Coordinates of C-alpha atoms and ligand atoms in Angstrom, one line a residue:
M1 CA 81.8 184.4 100.2
A2 CA 83.3 182.4 97.3
T3 CA 85.4 185.4 96.4
V4 CA 87.2 185.6 99.8
S5 CA 90.9 184.9 99.3
M6 CA 92.5 183.4 102.5
D7 CA 95.8 185.1 101.5
D8 CA 94.1 188.5 101.4
L9 CA 92.3 187.9 104.7
V10 CA 95.4 186.7 106.4
A11 CA 97.3 189.7 105.1
L12 CA 94.6 192.1 106.5
C13 CA 94.6 190.3 109.8
R14 CA 98.3 190.9 110.1
R15 CA 98.3 194.5 108.8
R16 CA 95.4 195.6 111.0
G17 CA 96.3 193.7 114.1
F18 CA 93.7 191.0 114.2
I19 CA 95.9 187.9 114.2
F20 CA 99.7 187.5 114.2
Q21 CA 101.9 184.4 113.9
S22 CA 103.1 183.5 117.4
S23 CA 106.8 184.3 118.0
E24 CA 107.0 185.7 114.5
I25 CA 110.3 187.5 115.2
Y26 CA 111.8 184.0 115.6
G27 CA 110.2 182.6 112.5
G28 CA 107.0 181.6 114.2
I29 CA 105.9 178.2 115.6
N30 CA 103.6 176.0 113.7
G31 CA 100.0 175.8 115.0
F32 CA 100.2 178.8 117.4
W33 CA 98.7 182.2 116.9
D34 CA 98.5 185.5 118.7
Y35 CA 95.6 188.0 118.6
G36 CA 96.5 191.6 118.1
P37 CA 94.5 194.6 119.5
L38 CA 91.6 194.3 117.1
G39 CA 91.6 190.5 117.2
T40 CA 91.6 190.5 121.0
L41 CA 88.5 192.7 121.0
L42 CA 86.8 190.6 118.4
K43 CA 87.4 187.3 120.2
R44 CA 86.5 188.8 123.5
N45 CA 83.2 190.1 122.1
L46 CA 82.5 186.5 120.8
K47 CA 83.3 184.9 124.2
Q48 CA 81.4 187.6 126.1
A49 CA 78.3 187.2 123.9
W50 CA 78.4 183.4 124.4
W51 CA 78.7 183.9 128.2
N52 CA 76.0 186.5 128.4
D53 CA 73.6 184.5 126.2
M54 CA 74.3 181.1 127.7
V55 CA 75.0 181.8 131.4
E56 CA 73.7 185.2 132.4
R57 CA 70.6 185.8 130.3
E58 CA 67.4 183.8 130.7
L59 CA 67.1 181.0 128.3
V60 CA 63.8 179.1 128.1
G61 CA 64.1 175.3 127.7
P62 CA 61.9 172.9 125.7
D63 CA 59.9 172.4 128.9
G64 CA 59.0 176.1 129.0
Q65 CA 61.1 176.6 132.2
P66 CA 64.2 178.9 132.6
V67 CA 67.4 177.0 131.8
D68 CA 69.9 177.0 134.7
I69 CA 73.5 177.3 133.8
V70 CA 76.4 178.2 136.1
G71 CA 80.1 178.8 135.3
V72 CA 83.4 177.3 136.4
D73 CA 87.0 178.2 135.6
C74 CA 89.2 175.1 136.0
T75 CA 92.9 174.5 135.8
I76 CA 94.6 173.5 132.5
I77 CA 96.7 170.9 134.3
M78 CA 94.7 168.4 136.2
N79 CA 95.4 165.1 138.0
P80 CA 96.5 162.8 135.1
K81 CA 93.9 160.2 136.3
V82 CA 91.3 162.5 134.9
W83 CA 92.6 161.7 131.4
E84 CA 92.8 158.0 132.1
A85 CA 89.1 158.1 133.1
S86 CA 88.0 160.3 130.2
G87 CA 89.7 157.9 127.7
H88 CA 92.1 160.5 126.4
V89 CA 95.3 158.7 127.6
G90 CA 94.3 155.5 125.8
G91 CA 92.3 156.8 122.9
F92 CA 92.9 160.4 122.0
N93 CA 94.9 159.5 118.9
D94 CA 95.3 160.5 115.3
P95 CA 96.9 158.2 112.7
M96 CA 100.1 159.9 111.6
V97 CA 102.3 159.3 108.6
D98 CA 105.9 160.6 108.3
C99 CA 107.8 161.3 105.1
K100 CA 111.3 159.9 105.3
E101 CA 112.4 162.2 102.4
S102 CA 110.9 165.6 103.3
K103 CA 110.6 164.9 107.1
A104 CA 107.1 166.3 106.9
R105 CA 104.3 164.7 109.0
Y106 CA 100.8 164.3 107.9
R107 CA 97.5 163.0 109.3
A108 CA 96.9 159.8 107.5
D109 CA 93.2 160.5 107.2
H110 CA 93.9 163.9 105.6
L111 CA 96.0 162.3 102.8
M112 CA 94.5 161.7 99.4
C113 CA 96.1 160.2 96.3
L114 CA 96.0 160.6 92.5
G115 CA 97.0 157.9 90.1
L116 CA 96.1 156.1 86.9
K117 CA 93.3 153.6 87.3
G118 CA 94.5 150.0 87.6
D119 CA 98.2 151.1 87.4
K120 CA 99.7 148.8 90.0
V121 CA 103.3 149.3 89.0
G122 CA 103.5 153.0 88.1
Q123 CA 103.4 155.8 90.6
I124 CA 100.7 157.3 92.9
F125 CA 100.9 160.9 94.1
A126 CA 99.7 161.9 97.5
Y127 CA 98.4 165.3 98.5
V128 CA 96.8 167.0 101.5
E129 CA 93.0 167.1 101.4
S130 CA 91.5 170.6 101.1
D131 CA 94.9 172.1 100.3
D132 CA 94.7 173.4 96.7
T133 CA 98.5 174.0 96.5
S134 CA 99.2 170.4 97.5
L135 CA 96.6 169.1 95.0
A136 CA 98.1 171.2 92.2
Q137 CA 101.5 169.8 93.0
A138 CA 100.2 166.2 92.9
R139 CA 98.5 166.9 89.6
R140 CA 101.7 168.3 88.1
K141 CA 103.7 165.3 89.3
L142 CA 101.2 162.9 87.8
E143 CA 101.1 164.8 84.4
K144 CA 105.0 164.6 84.3
Y145 CA 104.8 160.9 85.1
I146 CA 102.3 160.3 82.3
K147 CA 104.4 162.2 79.8
R148 CA 107.7 160.5 80.9
E149 CA 106.3 157.0 80.9
L150 CA 103.9 157.5 78.0
A151 CA 101.3 156.1 80.4
D152 CA 97.6 156.4 79.7
G153 CA 94.3 155.9 81.4
D154 CA 91.7 157.5 83.6
I155 CA 92.8 159.3 86.7
D156 CA 91.7 157.8 90.0
R157 CA 91.4 159.5 93.4
C158 CA 91.4 157.7 96.7
A159 CA 92.2 158.0 100.4
F160 CA 95.8 157.1 101.4
T161 CA 94.4 154.9 104.1
A162 CA 92.6 152.8 101.4
L163 CA 95.9 151.9 99.7
S164 CA 97.4 148.4 100.0
A165 CA 101.0 148.1 101.3
G166 CA 102.1 147.5 97.7
E167 CA 100.4 150.7 96.5
R168 CA 102.0 152.7 99.4
A169 CA 105.4 151.5 98.2
I170 CA 104.9 153.3 94.9
T171 CA 103.3 156.4 96.4
V172 CA 105.2 159.7 96.3
G173 CA 104.5 161.9 99.3
P174 CA 103.1 165.4 99.0
D175 CA 106.5 167.1 99.5
A176 CA 108.7 164.3 98.1
K177 CA 110.1 163.3 94.8
T178 CA 110.8 159.6 95.3
P179 CA 108.1 156.9 95.9
G180 CA 107.9 154.8 99.0
T181 CA 109.0 157.4 101.6
L182 CA 105.7 157.6 103.5
T183 CA 105.7 155.4 106.6
E184 CA 102.8 153.2 107.7
P185 CA 100.2 155.1 109.7
R186 CA 101.0 155.1 113.4
Q187 CA 98.8 156.2 116.2
F188 CA 99.9 159.4 117.8
N189 CA 98.5 160.7 121.1
L190 CA 97.5 164.4 120.8
M191 CA 97.9 165.4 124.4
F192 CA 100.8 167.7 125.3
K193 CA 102.8 166.2 128.2
T194 CA 104.7 168.0 131.0
N195 CA 106.1 167.2 134.4
V196 CA 104.8 168.7 137.6
G197 CA 107.6 169.5 140.1
A198 CA 111.3 170.0 140.0
V199 CA 112.3 166.5 138.7
E200 CA 111.4 165.2 135.2
D201 CA 110.2 161.7 136.1
P202 CA 107.7 159.3 134.6
T203 CA 105.8 159.4 138.0
N204 CA 105.0 163.1 137.7
I205 CA 103.8 163.3 134.1
A206 CA 100.8 165.6 133.6
Y207 CA 98.9 166.7 130.6
L208 CA 97.7 170.1 129.2
R209 CA 93.9 169.6 128.9
P210 CA 92.8 168.7 125.4
E211 CA 89.2 169.8 126.2
T212 CA 87.7 172.0 129.0
A213 CA 84.9 169.5 129.5
Q214 CA 86.7 167.3 132.0
G215 CA 87.2 170.1 134.5
I216 CA 83.4 170.4 134.6
F217 CA 82.8 166.7 135.1
A218 CA 85.4 166.5 137.9
N219 CA 83.6 169.4 139.7
F220 CA 80.1 168.0 139.2
D221 CA 79.6 167.2 142.9
N222 CA 81.3 170.4 144.1
V223 CA 78.9 172.5 142.0
L224 CA 75.9 170.5 143.2
N225 CA 76.9 171.0 146.8
S226 CA 77.8 174.7 146.5
T227 CA 74.8 176.0 144.5
R228 CA 71.1 175.4 144.3
V229 CA 71.1 173.9 140.8
R230 CA 69.0 170.8 140.2
V231 CA 68.7 168.6 137.1
P232 CA 68.2 169.8 134.4
F233 CA 71.1 172.2 134.6
G234 CA 74.3 173.1 132.9
I235 CA 77.9 174.0 133.8
A236 CA 79.7 176.3 131.4
Q237 CA 83.4 177.0 130.9
V238 CA 85.5 179.0 128.5
G239 CA 89.2 178.3 128.4
K240 CA 92.3 177.1 126.6
A241 CA 92.7 173.6 125.3
F242 CA 95.8 172.1 123.8
R243 CA 96.2 169.4 121.2
N244 CA 99.4 168.4 119.5
E245 CA 97.7 168.3 116.1
V246 CA 99.7 166.3 113.5
T247 CA 99.0 168.9 110.8
P248 CA 97.9 172.3 112.1
R249 CA 96.6 174.3 109.1
N250 CA 94.1 176.7 107.6
F251 CA 95.2 179.7 109.6
T252 CA 93.7 179.3 113.1
F253 CA 91.2 176.6 112.1
R254 CA 93.3 173.8 113.4
S255 CA 95.7 175.1 116.0
R256 CA 97.7 173.4 118.7
E257 CA 96.5 175.9 121.4
F258 CA 93.0 177.2 121.1
E259 CA 90.0 178.2 123.2
Q260 CA 86.8 176.3 123.7
M261 CA 83.3 177.5 125.0
E262 CA 81.7 174.4 126.4
I263 CA 78.5 173.5 128.3
E264 CA 77.9 170.2 129.9
F265 CA 74.1 170.1 130.4
F266 CA 72.9 167.4 132.9
I267 CA 69.5 165.9 132.3
R268 CA 67.4 162.9 133.1
P269 CA 68.2 160.1 130.7
D270 CA 64.6 159.8 129.4
S271 CA 64.7 163.5 128.3
A272 CA 67.9 163.2 126.2
A273 CA 66.2 163.3 122.7
E274 CA 64.2 166.5 123.6
W275 CA 67.2 168.4 125.1
Y276 CA 69.6 167.3 122.3
A277 CA 67.3 168.7 119.6
W278 CA 66.7 171.9 121.6
W279 CA 70.5 172.5 122.1
R280 CA 71.3 171.7 118.5
D281 CA 68.7 174.2 117.2
S282 CA 69.4 176.9 119.8
R283 CA 73.1 176.8 119.2
F284 CA 72.6 177.0 115.4
R285 CA 70.4 180.0 115.8
W286 CA 72.9 181.6 118.1
W287 CA 75.6 181.6 115.5
Q288 CA 73.1 183.3 113.1
S289 CA 72.3 185.9 115.8
I290 CA 75.9 187.1 115.9
G291 CA 76.1 187.6 112.2
L292 CA 76.9 184.3 110.4
S293 CA 74.6 184.0 107.4
S294 CA 72.4 181.0 107.1
G295 CA 73.8 180.3 103.6
N296 CA 77.2 179.7 105.2
L297 CA 76.0 177.6 108.1
Q298 CA 74.8 174.0 108.1
L299 CA 73.8 171.4 110.6
R300 CA 75.3 168.0 109.9
E301 CA 74.1 165.0 111.9
H302 CA 76.9 162.4 112.5
A303 CA 76.7 159.0 110.9
S304 CA 76.8 156.2 113.4
D305 CA 80.3 155.2 112.3
E306 CA 81.8 158.7 113.1
L307 CA 80.4 159.0 116.6
A308 CA 83.0 159.7 119.4
H309 CA 83.6 157.0 122.0
Y310 CA 81.3 158.8 124.5
A311 CA 78.5 159.4 122.1
K312 CA 77.8 155.8 121.0
A313 CA 74.1 154.8 120.9
G314 CA 73.1 158.3 122.1
A315 CA 70.2 160.6 121.1
G316 CA 72.6 162.1 118.5
T317 CA 75.6 164.1 117.6
S318 CA 75.7 166.9 115.1
D319 CA 78.2 169.5 114.0
I320 CA 77.3 173.1 113.3
E321 CA 79.5 173.8 110.3
Y322 CA 80.6 176.9 108.5
R323 CA 81.5 177.4 104.9
F324 CA 85.1 178.6 105.3
P325 CA 86.9 179.9 102.2
F326 CA 89.3 176.9 102.4
T327 CA 86.5 174.4 102.8
A328 CA 84.2 175.9 100.2
P329 CA 82.0 174.7 98.6
G330 CA 82.2 172.3 101.6
F331 CA 81.9 173.2 105.3
G332 CA 84.2 172.9 108.4
E333 CA 83.2 172.2 112.0
L334 CA 82.5 175.2 114.2
E335 CA 80.8 173.5 117.1
G336 CA 79.8 170.0 118.1
V337 CA 76.6 169.2 119.9
A338 CA 76.8 165.7 121.4
H339 CA 74.7 163.5 123.6
R340 CA 77.6 162.2 125.8
S341 CA 75.2 159.9 127.6
D342 CA 76.4 159.2 131.2
F343 CA 79.8 158.1 129.9
D344 CA 82.0 160.7 131.7
L345 CA 80.3 160.6 135.1
R346 CA 80.3 156.8 135.1
Q347 CA 84.0 156.7 134.1
H348 CA 85.0 159.2 136.8
A349 CA 82.8 157.3 139.4
T350 CA 84.8 154.1 138.6
H351 CA 88.2 155.7 138.4
C352 CA 88.0 158.0 141.5
G353 CA 86.3 155.3 143.6
K354 CA 83.7 157.7 144.9
G355 CA 80.8 156.6 142.8
D356 CA 78.1 158.5 144.8
K357 CA 79.7 161.8 144.1
M358 CA 79.1 161.4 140.4
R359 CA 75.4 160.4 140.8
Y360 CA 72.6 162.8 141.3
F361 CA 70.0 162.4 144.0
D362 CA 66.5 163.4 143.0
Q363 CA 64.8 164.3 146.2
E364 CA 61.3 164.5 144.8
R365 CA 61.5 161.0 143.3
N366 CA 63.8 159.7 146.0
E367 CA 66.2 158.1 143.4
R368 CA 69.9 158.3 142.7
Y369 CA 71.1 158.1 139.1
F370 CA 73.8 159.1 136.7
P371 CA 72.5 162.1 134.7
H372 CA 73.0 162.1 130.9
V373 CA 74.8 165.0 129.3
I374 CA 74.1 167.1 126.2
E375 CA 77.3 168.9 125.3
P376 CA 77.4 172.0 123.0
S377 CA 81.2 172.5 122.5
A378 CA 82.2 175.5 120.4
G379 CA 85.6 176.8 119.4
A380 CA 86.3 180.4 120.2
D381 CA 89.1 180.6 117.6
R382 CA 87.1 178.9 114.9
G383 CA 84.2 181.2 115.8
T384 CA 86.4 184.2 115.5
L385 CA 87.8 182.9 112.2
A386 CA 84.2 182.4 110.9
L387 CA 83.3 186.0 111.9
L388 CA 86.4 187.3 110.0
C389 CA 85.6 185.3 106.9
E390 CA 82.0 186.3 107.0
A391 CA 82.8 190.0 107.5
Y392 CA 85.5 190.2 104.8
T393 CA 83.9 192.0 101.8
P394 CA 86.1 193.2 98.9
D395 CA 84.7 196.5 97.7
P396 CA 86.8 198.2 94.9
A397 CA 84.7 201.4 95.2
R398 CA 86.1 202.1 98.7
P399 CA 89.6 203.6 99.2
S400 CA 90.4 200.6 101.5
G401 CA 89.3 198.1 98.8
V402 CA 87.7 196.0 101.5
V403 CA 85.2 196.4 104.3
M404 CA 84.8 194.2 107.3
R405 CA 81.0 193.9 107.9
F406 CA 81.0 192.6 111.4
H407 CA 77.6 192.4 113.3
P408 CA 77.7 195.5 115.5
R409 CA 77.7 193.3 118.6
M410 CA 80.9 191.6 117.4
A411 CA 82.6 194.7 115.9
P412 CA 85.9 195.3 117.8
V413 CA 85.5 199.1 117.7
K414 CA 81.9 200.3 117.8
A415 CA 82.4 203.9 116.6
G416 CA 85.0 206.3 115.3
V417 CA 84.9 209.9 116.3
F418 CA 86.6 212.5 114.1
P419 CA 87.0 216.2 113.9
L420 CA 86.7 217.1 110.2
V421 CA 89.7 219.5 110.6
N422 CA 92.0 220.2 113.5
K423 CA 90.9 223.8 114.1
D424 CA 87.9 226.0 114.8
G425 CA 87.2 224.1 118.1
M426 CA 86.3 220.9 116.3
P427 CA 88.9 218.7 118.1
E428 CA 87.7 219.8 121.5
V429 CA 84.0 219.0 120.7
A430 CA 85.1 215.6 119.2
E431 CA 87.2 214.7 122.2
R432 CA 84.3 215.5 124.5
L433 CA 82.0 213.2 122.5
Y434 CA 84.7 210.5 122.4
R435 CA 85.2 210.6 126.2
D436 CA 81.4 210.4 126.7
L437 CA 81.0 207.4 124.4
R438 CA 84.1 205.6 125.8
K439 CA 82.3 205.3 129.2
R440 CA 80.2 202.5 127.6
H441 CA 81.8 201.3 124.4
V442 CA 85.1 200.7 122.7
V443 CA 85.4 203.8 120.4
E444 CA 88.3 205.4 118.6
Y445 CA 89.3 209.0 118.3
D446 CA 91.2 209.8 115.1
P447 CA 92.2 213.3 114.3
K448 CA 94.9 212.5 111.7
Q449 CA 95.0 212.4 107.9
S450 CA 92.1 213.1 105.4
I451 CA 88.6 212.1 106.4
G452 CA 88.6 209.5 103.5
K453 CA 91.7 207.8 105.0
R454 CA 90.1 207.7 108.4
Y455 CA 86.9 206.1 107.0
A456 CA 89.1 203.6 105.2
R457 CA 90.9 202.6 108.4
M458 CA 87.5 202.2 110.1
D459 CA 86.2 200.1 107.2
E460 CA 89.1 197.7 107.5
A461 CA 88.6 197.5 111.3
G462 CA 84.8 196.8 110.7
T463 CA 83.6 199.8 112.7
P464 CA 79.9 200.2 112.1
Y465 CA 79.5 203.9 112.7
C466 CA 81.6 207.1 112.4
F467 CA 80.7 210.4 113.9
T468 CA 82.3 213.5 112.3
I469 CA 82.3 216.9 114.0
D470 CA 82.3 219.6 111.2
G471 CA 81.5 223.2 110.7
D472 CA 77.7 222.6 111.1
T473 CA 78.3 221.0 114.5
L474 CA 79.5 224.3 115.8
T475 CA 76.4 226.2 114.6
N476 CA 73.6 223.7 115.1
Q477 CA 75.0 221.0 117.4
T478 CA 74.6 218.1 115.0
V479 CA 77.2 215.6 113.8
T480 CA 77.5 213.5 110.6
V481 CA 76.9 209.8 111.1
R482 CA 78.5 207.6 108.5
H483 CA 77.1 204.1 108.2
R484 CA 79.7 201.5 107.3
D485 CA 77.5 199.1 105.3
T486 CA 75.4 201.6 103.3
L487 CA 77.9 204.5 103.2
E488 CA 74.8 206.6 104.0
Q489 CA 75.5 209.8 105.8
S490 CA 72.9 211.5 108.0
R491 CA 72.9 214.1 110.8
I492 CA 71.9 213.7 114.4
A493 CA 72.0 216.0 117.4
I494 CA 75.3 215.6 119.2
D495 CA 73.6 215.1 122.6
Q496 CA 71.5 212.2 121.1
V497 CA 74.6 210.3 120.0
P498 CA 75.2 208.1 123.1
A499 CA 71.5 207.0 123.2
W500 CA 71.5 206.5 119.4
L501 CA 74.6 204.3 119.6
D502 CA 73.3 202.3 122.6
E503 CA 70.1 201.6 120.8
R504 CA 72.0 200.2 117.7
L505 CA 74.4 198.1 119.7
G506 CA 71.6 196.6 121.7
Ligands
GAP601 N1 84.5 168.3 124.6 C1 84.2 168.0 123.3 C2 85.2 168.4 122.3 O1 86.3 168.8 122.7 P1 85.8 168.6 119.8 O2 84.9 168.4 118.6 O3 87.0 167.9 119.8 O4 84.9 168.2 121.0 C3 85.0 171.1 120.1 O5 86.1 170.1 119.9 C4 85.3 172.3 119.3 O6 86.6 172.8 119.6 C5 85.4 172.1 117.8 O7 84.1 172.2 117.2 C6 86.2 173.3 117.3 O8 85.5 174.5 117.2 C7 87.2 173.4 118.5 N2 88.5 172.8 118.1 C8 88.8 171.5 118.3 N3 90.1 171.2 117.9 C9 90.6 172.4 117.5 C10 91.8 172.8 117.0 N4 92.9 172.0 116.8 N5 92.0 174.1 116.7 C11 91.0 175.0 116.8 N6 89.8 174.7 117.3 C12 89.6 173.4 117.6

């Protein structure tokens, strides 16, 4: 893992059609990414696995009972009152700092500084946290300053937000040359605004949803009335969310348009601790089940001072984190599991003026109450990025120099089918097998170039199995199976191939 270079991975993603910069032909647009043919399959496999495992398959809860989860698919633009109730209009802010010299914008809490200890009159050099290039630039500027001014002392590192106004005045921005060009941090609302209707007017402002969760809360009563679910139960949604991030970065990790896979799981308030622990552990295991290694995953319980506004004084909040190459040796958030208490349902009850619609009536106990919520909220793009990082394995012994070791369930293409040569009836047999396998799986037929080049293409795509039709196939009806990870080659009967593949793909 430590050897994965993001530059190499990004180059492979572009070359092989996993991920492209959005509107690349016009120079791109910061914070927006497109998925190419292989990337679309990979991300779809991830979302499909999540939906199958969370909504369609039977999960057994901590009480030994089947877990009930139903799905919704809500609009991206909702009544703006939703976002007042949720707290996003008033509180979904990031502190932002502008540089008057370079015109760059930074998140204040992502800026770090280097300077000489106790040097109150010299210069301090800011850089962007977890950005090695930015850190190297700040180091170079500090070294030049030390040489020029014959300054001396130990080097100190601190957060930009910890500097006094006087210290900020002598701070050189990450992309600037002169000190004092970084503005004071200002709060910046992350929601994208638009207008609904023909006229642009303050009265018809609406927002692109910054999380899918609120569509679920707003439909709480509709779901209760239209299904047979009873507390404890969950509502799941997969869909786009939009945040006007101050500093989108690290490939797709922090984007301005991304997809979430969220469940709001409604429970009795007195069972919050039990369900919170169950969801946290189940979700952690799920990421392992689709191929993320335990060495690259960690659970991090939030400290009380970093809890979100809705999670205060709850049973807990934790992040499931992945060791991305750009965070290593540290970790970055992949999914949050939060006890949201009854914050959202209460807020909507107050703001929509229909309090009873947000409360649950327990017929057995003859009581009405606001259920509490445990929310596992995962990022589909961060998940896809983690799968790509995990799979990327440099291997100088292979012609491709790299192999993408996706879990077979996640692999965009499940198998390659090749005729060894384009004669002697081999293409016809190979095409027949290809058509047969295609009925159930995404498979590729490739009759071009040398067999080595075809294997190399499949290694870069992360295809776990390749079936080659060769001279022996025509005499004994067997094919060569090439295993991506071990490079082992074995032979199986051609009529066994569909069942053989089904079994391995589960
Ligand atoms: N409803 C709760 C919620 O939205 P969050 O921690 O802000 O919580 C949940 O987001 C997940 O969405 C994160 O764990 C991450 O995977 C993904 N996510 C959040 N912001 C993102 C961004 N700017 N780019 C890509 N993914 C993001």
